[in-house]
mmCIF file of C-alpha atoms and ligand atoms in Angstrom:
data_model
loop_
_atom_site.group_PDB
_atom_site.id
_atom_site.type_symbol
_atom_site.label_atom_id
_atom_site.label_comp_id
_atom_site.label_asym_id
_atom_site.label_seq_id
_atom_site.Cartn_x
_atom_site.Cartn_y
_atom_site.Cartn_z
ATOM 1 C CA MET A 1045 86.152 -16.505 29.682
ATOM 2 C CA THR A 1046 86.840 -20.021 28.405
ATOM 3 C CA MET A 1047 88.474 -20.548 25.037
ATOM 4 C CA ARG A 1048 87.042 -23.213 22.803
ATOM 5 C CA GLY A 1049 89.763 -25.621 21.706
ATOM 6 C CA ILE A 1050 89.525 -27.936 18.707
ATOM 7 C CA LYS A 1051 87.552 -31.032 19.718
ATOM 8 C CA LYS A 1052 87.780 -33.089 16.541
ATOM 9 C CA ILE A 1053 88.686 -32.706 12.876
ATOM 10 C CA PHE A 1054 86.649 -34.470 10.187
ATOM 11 C CA LYS A 1055 88.166 -34.823 6.735
ATOM 12 C CA THR A 1056 85.405 -34.723 4.124
ATOM 13 C CA LYS A 1057 84.662 -38.081 2.504
ATOM 14 C CA PRO A 1058 83.845 -38.643 -1.182
ATOM 15 C CA THR A 1059 80.166 -39.620 -1.336
ATOM 16 C CA ILE A 1060 77.719 -40.214 -4.173
ATOM 17 C CA GLU A 1061 74.298 -38.646 -3.677
ATOM 18 C CA GLY A 1062 71.178 -37.775 -5.655
ATOM 19 C CA ALA A 1063 71.200 -39.224 -9.174
ATOM 20 C CA GLY A 1064 74.998 -39.586 -9.117
ATOM 21 C CA VAL A 1065 76.552 -36.383 -7.806
ATOM 22 C CA ASN A 1066 80.145 -36.733 -6.588
ATOM 23 C CA LEU A 1067 80.334 -34.668 -3.445
ATOM 24 C CA ASN A 1068 82.385 -34.508 -0.264
ATOM 25 C CA ARG A 1069 80.577 -35.102 3.024
ATOM 26 C CA GLY A 1070 81.823 -33.323 6.135
ATOM 27 C CA PHE A 1071 79.421 -35.027 8.529
ATOM 28 C CA GLY A 1072 76.093 -36.834 8.466
ATOM 29 C CA PHE A 1073 74.114 -39.760 9.826
ATOM 30 C CA HIS A 1074 77.095 -41.495 11.437
ATOM 31 C CA GLU A 1075 78.054 -38.435 13.469
ATOM 32 C CA ILE A 1076 74.735 -38.040 15.353
ATOM 33 C CA PRO A 1077 74.526 -36.355 17.854
ATOM 34 C CA GLU A 1078 77.957 -34.730 17.681
ATOM 35 C CA PHE A 1079 76.863 -31.716 15.599
ATOM 36 C CA ASP A 1080 73.364 -31.216 17.092
ATOM 37 C CA PRO A 1081 71.384 -29.123 15.935
ATOM 38 C CA PHE A 1082 73.137 -29.710 12.575
ATOM 39 C CA LEU A 1083 72.637 -33.021 10.816
ATOM 40 C CA LEU A 1084 74.671 -32.959 7.646
ATOM 41 C CA PHE A 1085 77.207 -30.922 5.711
ATOM 42 C CA ASP A 1086 78.076 -31.550 2.071
ATOM 43 C CA ASP A 1087 80.535 -29.743 -0.164
ATOM 44 C CA PHE A 1088 79.064 -30.327 -3.640
ATOM 45 C CA SER A 1089 81.780 -28.418 -5.485
ATOM 46 C CA GLY A 1090 82.972 -30.040 -8.700
ATOM 47 C CA GLU A 1091 85.201 -28.959 -11.544
ATOM 48 C CA ASN A 1092 83.884 -31.420 -14.095
ATOM 49 C CA VAL A 1093 80.318 -31.218 -15.292
ATOM 50 C CA SER A 1094 80.017 -35.003 -14.861
ATOM 51 C CA ASP A 1095 80.608 -34.546 -11.101
ATOM 52 C CA TYR A 1096 77.382 -32.634 -10.566
ATOM 53 C CA ILE A 1097 75.082 -32.532 -13.619
ATOM 54 C CA ALA A 1098 73.019 -35.596 -12.555
ATOM 55 C CA GLY A 1099 71.679 -33.434 -9.732
ATOM 56 C CA PHE A 1100 69.102 -34.249 -7.107
ATOM 57 C CA PRO A 1101 65.836 -35.123 -8.894
ATOM 58 C CA TRP A 1102 62.449 -35.110 -7.135
ATOM 59 C CA HIS A 1103 62.698 -36.119 -3.468
ATOM 60 C CA PRO A 1104 60.840 -35.273 -0.258
ATOM 61 C CA HIS A 1105 62.024 -33.567 2.932
ATOM 62 C CA ARG A 1106 60.304 -33.364 6.298
ATOM 63 C CA GLY A 1107 61.372 -32.253 9.773
ATOM 64 C CA ILE A 1108 64.480 -30.277 8.790
ATOM 65 C CA GLU A 1109 65.842 -27.160 7.106
ATOM 66 C CA THR A 1110 68.214 -27.388 4.154
ATOM 67 C CA VAL A 1111 70.593 -24.495 3.578
ATOM 68 C CA THR A 1112 72.138 -24.277 0.119
ATOM 69 C CA TYR A 1113 74.973 -21.793 -0.410
ATOM 70 C CA VAL A 1114 76.211 -21.524 -4.003
ATOM 71 C CA LEU A 1115 79.678 -19.963 -4.198
ATOM 72 C CA HIS A 1116 79.971 -20.342 -7.929
ATOM 73 C CA GLY A 1117 77.594 -21.586 -10.626
ATOM 74 C CA ALA A 1118 73.867 -22.179 -10.423
ATOM 75 C CA VAL A 1119 71.437 -24.710 -8.968
ATOM 76 C CA GLU A 1120 67.949 -24.799 -10.442
ATOM 77 C CA HIS A 1121 65.232 -25.458 -7.904
ATOM 78 C CA GLN A 1122 61.628 -26.545 -8.326
ATOM 79 C CA ASP A 1123 59.089 -27.792 -5.776
ATOM 80 C CA SER A 1124 55.672 -29.271 -5.080
ATOM 81 C CA MET A 1125 54.231 -25.840 -4.177
ATOM 82 C CA GLY A 1126 54.930 -24.586 -7.700
ATOM 83 C CA ASN A 1127 58.006 -22.561 -6.807
ATOM 84 C CA LYS A 1128 60.763 -22.454 -9.387
ATOM 85 C CA GLY A 1129 64.008 -20.521 -9.390
ATOM 86 C CA VAL A 1130 67.767 -20.550 -9.630
ATOM 87 C CA ILE A 1131 70.183 -20.286 -6.719
ATOM 88 C CA GLY A 1132 72.990 -18.349 -8.403
ATOM 89 C CA THR A 1133 76.560 -17.393 -7.553
ATOM 90 C CA GLY A 1134 76.826 -16.011 -4.021
ATOM 91 C CA SER A 1135 73.210 -16.797 -3.106
ATOM 92 C CA VAL A 1136 71.700 -18.791 -0.280
ATOM 93 C CA GLN A 1137 68.437 -20.670 -0.091
ATOM 94 C CA TRP A 1138 67.329 -21.372 3.481
ATOM 95 C CA MET A 1139 64.483 -23.868 3.095
ATOM 96 C CA THR A 1140 62.369 -24.958 6.023
ATOM 97 C CA ALA A 1141 60.835 -28.244 4.895
ATOM 98 C CA GLY A 1142 58.678 -28.464 8.026
ATOM 99 C CA SER A 1143 55.676 -30.767 7.438
ATOM 100 C CA GLY A 1144 56.897 -31.613 3.985
ATOM 101 C CA ILE A 1145 58.086 -30.503 0.621
ATOM 102 C CA ILE A 1146 58.927 -32.415 -2.547
ATOM 103 C CA HIS A 1147 61.574 -30.729 -4.635
ATOM 104 C CA GLN A 1148 64.404 -31.136 -7.061
ATOM 105 C CA GLU A 1149 67.770 -29.408 -7.027
ATOM 106 C CA MET A 1150 69.534 -29.528 -10.394
ATOM 107 C CA PRO A 1151 72.950 -27.890 -10.882
ATOM 108 C CA LYS A 1152 73.402 -26.275 -14.281
ATOM 109 C CA GLU A 1153 76.505 -26.635 -16.382
ATOM 110 C CA SER A 1154 78.705 -23.696 -15.547
ATOM 111 C CA PRO A 1155 82.087 -22.667 -16.944
ATOM 112 C CA GLY A 1156 84.692 -22.853 -14.194
ATOM 113 C CA GLY A 1157 82.738 -25.552 -12.376
ATOM 114 C CA LEU A 1158 80.266 -25.581 -9.537
ATOM 115 C CA ALA A 1159 81.087 -24.641 -5.956
ATOM 116 C CA GLY A 1160 78.774 -24.755 -2.996
ATOM 117 C CA PHE A 1161 77.561 -26.350 0.176
ATOM 118 C CA GLN A 1162 74.455 -27.822 1.738
ATOM 119 C CA LEU A 1163 73.865 -27.817 5.465
ATOM 120 C CA TRP A 1164 70.941 -29.588 7.166
ATOM 121 C CA VAL A 1165 69.588 -27.969 10.301
ATOM 122 C CA ASN A 1166 67.343 -30.070 12.510
ATOM 123 C CA LEU A 1167 63.961 -28.783 13.692
ATOM 124 C CA PRO A 1168 62.744 -29.380 17.248
ATOM 125 C CA ALA A 1169 59.803 -31.786 17.745
ATOM 126 C CA LYS A 1170 57.345 -28.917 18.202
ATOM 127 C CA ASN A 1171 58.316 -27.364 14.845
ATOM 128 C CA LYS A 1172 58.839 -30.422 12.681
ATOM 129 C CA MET A 1173 55.355 -30.150 11.185
ATOM 130 C CA MET A 1174 55.399 -26.345 10.689
ATOM 131 C CA PRO A 1175 54.338 -24.984 7.280
ATOM 132 C CA PRO A 1176 57.175 -25.111 4.722
ATOM 133 C CA ARG A 1177 58.871 -21.824 3.809
ATOM 134 C CA TYR A 1178 61.821 -20.354 1.964
ATOM 135 C CA GLN A 1179 64.197 -17.526 2.596
ATOM 136 C CA ASP A 1180 66.033 -16.664 -0.627
ATOM 137 C CA ILE A 1181 69.081 -14.522 0.023
ATOM 138 C CA LEU A 1182 70.837 -12.705 -2.789
ATOM 139 C CA PRO A 1183 74.510 -11.675 -2.563
ATOM 140 C CA HIS A 1184 73.710 -8.005 -1.918
ATOM 141 C CA ASP A 1185 71.387 -8.966 0.971
ATOM 142 C CA MET A 1186 74.337 -10.213 3.024
ATOM 143 C CA PRO A 1187 76.298 -7.587 4.942
ATOM 144 C CA VAL A 1188 80.089 -7.871 4.804
ATOM 145 C CA ILE A 1189 81.904 -6.516 7.849
ATOM 146 C CA GLU A 1190 85.660 -5.919 7.820
ATOM 147 C CA LYS A 1191 87.544 -6.170 11.105
ATOM 148 C CA ASN A 1192 91.236 -6.868 11.888
ATOM 149 C CA GLY A 1193 91.988 -8.594 8.577
ATOM 150 C CA ALA A 1194 88.701 -10.502 8.591
ATOM 151 C CA HIS A 1195 86.016 -10.082 5.922
ATOM 152 C CA VAL A 1196 82.856 -11.505 7.417
ATOM 153 C CA ARG A 1197 79.867 -12.216 5.177
ATOM 154 C CA ILE A 1198 76.854 -12.656 7.424
ATOM 155 C CA ILE A 1199 74.224 -15.111 6.239
ATOM 156 C CA ALA A 1200 72.677 -15.667 9.671
ATOM 157 C CA GLY A 1201 73.548 -14.500 13.153
ATOM 158 C CA ASN A 1202 75.105 -11.340 14.517
ATOM 159 C CA PHE A 1203 78.597 -9.946 14.044
ATOM 160 C CA GLU A 1204 79.638 -6.646 15.625
ATOM 161 C CA GLY A 1205 75.995 -5.689 16.089
ATOM 162 C CA VAL A 1206 75.088 -6.376 12.463
ATOM 163 C CA GLU A 1207 72.368 -8.975 11.913
ATOM 164 C CA GLY A 1208 72.335 -11.334 8.927
ATOM 165 C CA PRO A 1209 69.364 -11.500 6.531
ATOM 166 C CA VAL A 1210 68.157 -14.980 7.566
ATOM 167 C CA ARG A 1211 65.881 -14.445 10.573
ATOM 168 C CA ASP A 1212 63.129 -15.997 12.701
ATOM 169 C CA LEU A 1213 64.868 -19.330 12.855
ATOM 170 C CA ILE A 1214 64.128 -22.016 15.350
ATOM 171 C CA VAL A 1215 67.675 -22.876 16.493
ATOM 172 C CA SER A 1216 69.106 -19.303 16.212
ATOM 173 C CA PRO A 1217 72.024 -20.394 14.048
ATOM 174 C CA THR A 1218 75.096 -18.457 13.066
ATOM 175 C CA TYR A 1219 76.334 -18.880 9.489
ATOM 176 C CA PHE A 1220 79.274 -16.702 8.415
ATOM 177 C CA ASP A 1221 81.531 -16.937 5.348
ATOM 178 C CA ILE A 1222 84.850 -15.533 6.561
ATOM 179 C CA THR A 1223 87.998 -14.636 4.665
ATOM 180 C CA LEU A 1224 90.888 -14.031 7.045
ATOM 181 C CA ASP A 1225 94.201 -12.525 5.979
ATOM 182 C CA ALA A 1226 97.472 -14.419 6.568
ATOM 183 C CA ASP A 1227 98.492 -14.812 10.241
ATOM 184 C CA MET A 1228 95.465 -12.862 11.508
ATOM 185 C CA THR A 1229 93.250 -14.117 14.327
ATOM 186 C CA PHE A 1230 89.455 -14.013 14.324
ATOM 187 C CA VAL A 1231 87.506 -14.108 17.581
ATOM 188 C CA GLN A 1232 83.805 -14.432 18.295
ATOM 189 C CA ASP A 1233 81.793 -15.211 21.418
ATOM 190 C CA PHE A 1234 79.154 -17.915 21.411
ATOM 191 C CA PRO A 1235 77.010 -19.009 24.356
ATOM 192 C CA VAL A 1236 78.417 -21.909 26.386
ATOM 193 C CA GLY A 1237 76.795 -25.171 25.320
ATOM 194 C CA HIS A 1238 76.245 -24.159 21.689
ATOM 195 C CA THR A 1239 77.722 -26.269 18.908
ATOM 196 C CA VAL A 1240 80.415 -24.424 16.936
ATOM 197 C CA LEU A 1241 82.120 -25.720 13.793
ATOM 198 C CA MET A 1242 84.194 -24.487 10.897
ATOM 199 C CA TYR A 1243 84.508 -25.743 7.348
ATOM 200 C CA ILE A 1244 87.753 -24.726 5.666
ATOM 201 C CA ILE A 1245 87.051 -23.802 2.042
ATOM 202 C CA SER A 1246 90.578 -22.747 1.054
ATOM 203 C CA GLY A 1247 93.892 -21.912 2.689
ATOM 204 C CA SER A 1248 94.558 -23.138 6.214
ATOM 205 C CA ILE A 1249 94.369 -22.394 9.914
ATOM 206 C CA VAL A 1250 97.099 -22.880 12.481
ATOM 207 C CA GLU A 1251 96.350 -24.689 15.727
ATOM 208 C CA GLU A 1252 97.821 -23.738 19.126
ATOM 209 C CA ASN A 1253 100.477 -26.457 18.763
ATOM 210 C CA ASN A 1254 101.403 -25.002 15.339
ATOM 211 C CA SER A 1255 99.908 -27.877 13.356
ATOM 212 C CA VAL A 1256 98.019 -26.828 10.254
ATOM 213 C CA VAL A 1257 94.459 -27.701 9.216
ATOM 214 C CA SER A 1258 93.820 -27.205 5.514
ATOM 215 C CA SER A 1259 90.882 -27.049 3.120
ATOM 216 C CA GLY A 1260 88.301 -29.814 2.981
ATOM 217 C CA ASN A 1261 88.160 -30.276 6.746
ATOM 218 C CA ILE A 1262 85.368 -29.740 9.249
ATOM 219 C CA VAL A 1263 86.697 -28.502 12.569
ATOM 220 C CA LEU A 1264 84.376 -29.169 15.513
ATOM 221 C CA MET A 1265 85.122 -26.915 18.469
ATOM 222 C CA GLY A 1266 84.941 -27.942 22.109
ATOM 223 C CA ASP A 1267 82.788 -26.062 24.596
ATOM 224 C CA GLY A 1268 83.546 -22.643 26.014
ATOM 225 C CA ASP A 1269 82.328 -19.140 25.325
ATOM 226 C CA ASN A 1270 85.096 -17.800 23.108
ATOM 227 C CA PHE A 1271 85.918 -19.024 19.613
ATOM 228 C CA SER A 1272 89.173 -18.029 18.008
ATOM 229 C CA CYS A 1273 91.157 -19.151 14.990
ATOM 230 C CA THR A 1274 94.368 -18.006 13.304
ATOM 231 C CA ALA A 1275 94.952 -18.038 9.559
ATOM 232 C CA GLY A 1276 97.963 -19.769 8.038
ATOM 233 C CA LYS A 1277 100.608 -18.244 5.771
ATOM 234 C CA SER A 1278 98.306 -17.892 2.780
ATOM 235 C CA GLY A 1279 95.211 -16.856 4.710
ATOM 236 C CA VAL A 1280 92.030 -18.851 4.999
ATOM 237 C CA ARG A 1281 88.435 -18.837 3.820
ATOM 238 C CA PHE A 1282 86.054 -20.749 6.042
ATOM 239 C CA LEU A 1283 82.434 -21.138 7.032
ATOM 240 C CA LEU A 1284 81.697 -20.565 10.706
ATOM 241 C CA ILE A 1285 78.508 -22.315 11.778
ATOM 242 C CA ALA A 1286 77.005 -22.420 15.257
ATOM 243 C CA GLY A 1287 73.698 -23.207 16.952
ATOM 244 C CA LYS A 1288 71.940 -24.341 20.086
ATOM 245 C CA PRO A 1289 71.658 -28.135 20.383
ATOM 246 C CA LEU A 1290 68.137 -29.560 20.508
ATOM 247 C CA GLY A 1291 69.005 -32.578 22.668
ATOM 248 C CA GLU A 1292 66.122 -34.601 21.185
ATOM 249 C CA LYS A 1293 65.867 -38.115 19.769
ATOM 250 C CA VAL A 1294 66.727 -38.397 16.064
ATOM 251 C CA ALA A 1295 64.957 -40.835 13.718
ATOM 252 C CA TRP A 1296 66.510 -40.377 10.292
ATOM 253 C CA HIS A 1297 66.010 -42.075 6.976
ATOM 254 C CA GLY A 1298 67.268 -40.483 3.759
ATOM 255 C CA PRO A 1299 65.869 -36.966 3.383
ATOM 256 C CA ILE A 1300 63.415 -37.196 6.307
ATOM 257 C CA VAL A 1301 64.397 -36.618 9.919
ATOM 258 C CA MET A 1302 61.868 -37.045 12.721
ATOM 259 C CA ASN A 1303 61.992 -37.956 16.432
ATOM 260 C CA THR A 1304 60.528 -41.483 16.365
ATOM 261 C CA GLN A 1305 60.474 -44.510 14.043
ATOM 262 C CA GLU A 1306 56.665 -44.248 13.972
ATOM 263 C CA GLU A 1307 56.817 -40.690 12.611
ATOM 264 C CA LEU A 1308 59.372 -41.820 10.058
ATOM 265 C CA ALA A 1309 57.233 -44.759 8.923
ATOM 266 C CA LEU A 1310 54.187 -42.486 8.662
ATOM 267 C CA ALA A 1311 56.139 -39.986 6.522
ATOM 268 C CA PHE A 1312 57.163 -42.687 4.019
ATOM 269 C CA GLU A 1313 53.673 -44.174 4.016
ATOM 270 C CA GLU A 1314 52.239 -40.712 3.227
ATOM 271 C CA TYR A 1315 54.845 -40.210 0.502
ATOM 272 C CA GLN A 1316 53.813 -43.528 -1.092
ATOM 273 C CA ASN A 1317 50.067 -42.882 -0.934
ATOM 274 C CA GLY A 1318 50.215 -39.248 -2.022
ATOM 275 C CA THR A 1319 49.256 -37.531 1.255
ATOM 276 C CA PHE A 1320 52.736 -36.301 2.167
ATOM 277 C CA ILE A 1321 52.161 -32.647 1.298
ATOM 278 C CA LYS A 1322 49.989 -30.915 3.925
HETATM 279 FE FE1 FE2 B 903 66.710 -31.673 -1.142
#
């Protein structure tokens, strides 16, 4: 058994996205291919309504999946296929853009602010043009397993033999929301070669050398088969995300991620001339 050590820590960076949303980016374009099969992670939490109310008006996606997890508040969603709904507190929308979708994601004003995350998962070349689909996950759909001071909310993947509600995914990702009591250690096996990362939402973890990593950091783990982390003095809440790297070429512009510049150019050409939606 090989333990996965911490490979690199990425402090989130203030970034303006959409029509003027102030968010914090954990990783993105500049980190390719470090997080393969994941492309981007944003924490769009904001206390002030002016941080988030501008939202993300109509824009296209192709070649990826976007995973929106709302911890608190609500994000209204509407798309080119006529779908309309609200991603509310504790809910997840796992959207496979595939061949293409045009949508808008508009946070609503909510007392106590907005809290949530968006993760982009890449699709392999053979699935980039698959039909678009959604998996909408409500809070009660996600099993919570308690073990050794850990409260593990399973969005995708398997913990202690319990499978999360998001299934039939291309890169077999793991996505857990874990609350770990003070000084407790959480362990989980992942196949060697898979990418494993944490995002610390609140509290802190303690590294082997006793240094502390606190909230607002992405922790990218090195390779091995065993992941473990220990909570600091006030406990920790973190996202644990893992998946099998695709190892393919990435051609990325804005909300569209393909394998070649030609595919990228074609996507934008189709968006301009109205043939983007298949
Ligand atoms: Fe989007």
